[in-house]
PDB file of C-alpha atoms in Angstrom:
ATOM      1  CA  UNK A 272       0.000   0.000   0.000  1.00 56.00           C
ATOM      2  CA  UNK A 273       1.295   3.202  -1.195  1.00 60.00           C
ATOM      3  CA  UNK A 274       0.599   6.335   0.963  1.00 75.00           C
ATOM      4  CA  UNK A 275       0.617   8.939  -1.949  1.00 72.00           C
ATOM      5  CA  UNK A 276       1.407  12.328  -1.341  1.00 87.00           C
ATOM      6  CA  UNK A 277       3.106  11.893   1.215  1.00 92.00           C
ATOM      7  CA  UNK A 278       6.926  13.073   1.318  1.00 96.00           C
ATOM      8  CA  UNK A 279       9.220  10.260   3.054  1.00 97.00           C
ATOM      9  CA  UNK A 280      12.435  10.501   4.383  1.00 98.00           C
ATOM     10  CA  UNK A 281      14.400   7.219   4.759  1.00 97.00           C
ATOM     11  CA  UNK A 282      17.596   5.926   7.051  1.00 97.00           C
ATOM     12  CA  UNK A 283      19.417   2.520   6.890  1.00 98.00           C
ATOM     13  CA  UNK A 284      21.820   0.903   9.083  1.00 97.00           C
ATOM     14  CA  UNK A 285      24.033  -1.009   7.772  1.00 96.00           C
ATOM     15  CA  UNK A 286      25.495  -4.559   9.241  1.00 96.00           C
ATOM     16  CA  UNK A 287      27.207  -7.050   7.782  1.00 95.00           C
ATOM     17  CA  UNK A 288      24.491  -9.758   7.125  1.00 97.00           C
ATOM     18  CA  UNK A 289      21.331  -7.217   7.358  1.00 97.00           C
ATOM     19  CA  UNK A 290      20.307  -3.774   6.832  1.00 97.00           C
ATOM     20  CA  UNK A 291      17.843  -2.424   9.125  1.00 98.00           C
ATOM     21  CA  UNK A 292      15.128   0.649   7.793  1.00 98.00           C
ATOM     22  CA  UNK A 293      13.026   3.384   8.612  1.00 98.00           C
ATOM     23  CA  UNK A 294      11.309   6.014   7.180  1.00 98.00           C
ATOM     24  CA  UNK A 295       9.715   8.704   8.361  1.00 98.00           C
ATOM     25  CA  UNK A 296       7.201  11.678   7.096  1.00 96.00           C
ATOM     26  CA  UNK A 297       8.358  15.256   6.967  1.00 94.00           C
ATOM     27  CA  UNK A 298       7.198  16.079  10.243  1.00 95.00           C
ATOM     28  CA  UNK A 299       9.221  12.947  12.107  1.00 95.00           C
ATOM     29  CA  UNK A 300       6.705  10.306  12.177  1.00 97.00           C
ATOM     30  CA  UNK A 301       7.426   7.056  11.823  1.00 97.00           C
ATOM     31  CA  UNK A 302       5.996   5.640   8.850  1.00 97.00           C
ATOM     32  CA  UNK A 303       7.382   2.529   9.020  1.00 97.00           C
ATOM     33  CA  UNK A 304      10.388   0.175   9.692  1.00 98.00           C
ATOM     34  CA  UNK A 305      11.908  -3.132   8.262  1.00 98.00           C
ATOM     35  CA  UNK A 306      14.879  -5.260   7.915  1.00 98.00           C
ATOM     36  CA  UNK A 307      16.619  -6.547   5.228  1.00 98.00           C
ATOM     37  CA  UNK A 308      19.532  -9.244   3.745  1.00 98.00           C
ATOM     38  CA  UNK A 309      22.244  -6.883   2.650  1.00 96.00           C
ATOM     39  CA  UNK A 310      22.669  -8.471  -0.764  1.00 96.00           C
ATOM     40  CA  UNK A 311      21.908  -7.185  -4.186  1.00 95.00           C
ATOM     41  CA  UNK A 312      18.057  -9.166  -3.818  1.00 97.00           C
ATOM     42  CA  UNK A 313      17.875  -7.070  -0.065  1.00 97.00           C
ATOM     43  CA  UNK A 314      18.524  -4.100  -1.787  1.00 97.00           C
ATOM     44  CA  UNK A 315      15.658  -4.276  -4.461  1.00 96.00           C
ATOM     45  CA  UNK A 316      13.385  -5.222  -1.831  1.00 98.00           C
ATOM     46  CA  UNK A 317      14.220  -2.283   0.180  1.00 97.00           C
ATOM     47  CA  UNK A 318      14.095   0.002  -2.820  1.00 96.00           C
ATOM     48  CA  UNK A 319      10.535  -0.896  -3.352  1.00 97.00           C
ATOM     49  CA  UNK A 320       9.858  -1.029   0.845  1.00 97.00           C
ATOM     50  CA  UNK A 321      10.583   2.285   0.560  1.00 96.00           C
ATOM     51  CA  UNK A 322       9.087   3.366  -2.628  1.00 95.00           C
ATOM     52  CA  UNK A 323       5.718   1.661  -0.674  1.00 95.00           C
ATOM     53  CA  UNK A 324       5.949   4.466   1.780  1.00 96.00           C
ATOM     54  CA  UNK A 325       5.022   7.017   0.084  1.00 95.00           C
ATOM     55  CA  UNK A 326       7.532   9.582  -2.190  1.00 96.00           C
ATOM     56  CA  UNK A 327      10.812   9.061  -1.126  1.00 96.00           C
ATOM     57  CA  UNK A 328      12.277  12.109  -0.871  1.00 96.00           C
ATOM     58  CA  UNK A 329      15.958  11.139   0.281  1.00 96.00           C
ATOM     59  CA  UNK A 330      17.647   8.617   2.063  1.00 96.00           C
ATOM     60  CA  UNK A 331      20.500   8.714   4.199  1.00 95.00           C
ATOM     61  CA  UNK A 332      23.245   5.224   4.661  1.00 95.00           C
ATOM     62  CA  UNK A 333      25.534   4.824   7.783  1.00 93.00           C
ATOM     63  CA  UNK A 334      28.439   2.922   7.042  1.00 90.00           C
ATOM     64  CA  UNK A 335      29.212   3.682   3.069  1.00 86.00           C
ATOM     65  CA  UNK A 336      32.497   2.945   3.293  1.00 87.00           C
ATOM     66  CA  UNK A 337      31.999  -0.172   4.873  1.00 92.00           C
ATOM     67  CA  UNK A 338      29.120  -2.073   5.706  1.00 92.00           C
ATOM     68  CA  UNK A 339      26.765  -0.193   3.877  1.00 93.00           C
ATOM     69  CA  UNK A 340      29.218   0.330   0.411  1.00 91.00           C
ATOM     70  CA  UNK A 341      27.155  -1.690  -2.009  1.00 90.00           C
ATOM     71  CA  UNK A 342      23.744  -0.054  -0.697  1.00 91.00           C
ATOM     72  CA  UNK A 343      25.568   3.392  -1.110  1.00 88.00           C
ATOM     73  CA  UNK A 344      26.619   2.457  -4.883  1.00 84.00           C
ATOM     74  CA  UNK A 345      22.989   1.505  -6.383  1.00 81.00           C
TER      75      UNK A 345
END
């Protein structure tokens, strides 16, 4: 279910096995949260998690120069 109109604003943290979400709305709320294998197939999925949410406006990665490097670089 997509919530339309509605701006989203995303965060992952990155571990070695899996990347944990969450995205908020512009005004903080939590809109949602979810994990996910942090593998090429985890990263589609969380792609379209987060596309789910409503219009993703930006999304920030901890850990691009390690754990979270081949999230960073799709």
């Amino acid at each position: 279910m997509s919530r339309s109109g509605v701006d989203v604003f995303g965060g992952v943290d990155t571990h070695r096995d899996v990347h944990v979400t969450a995205a908020v709305d512009g005004v903080g709320r939590v809109l949602g949260s979810e994990s996910f294998a942090a593998d090429e197939s985890g990263y589609a999925r969380m792609v379209a998690w987060f596309g789910t949410q409503g219009c993703v406006v930006r999304v920030g990665v901890e850990g691009c120069g390690s754990y979270g490097a081949g999230l960073a670089g799709i």
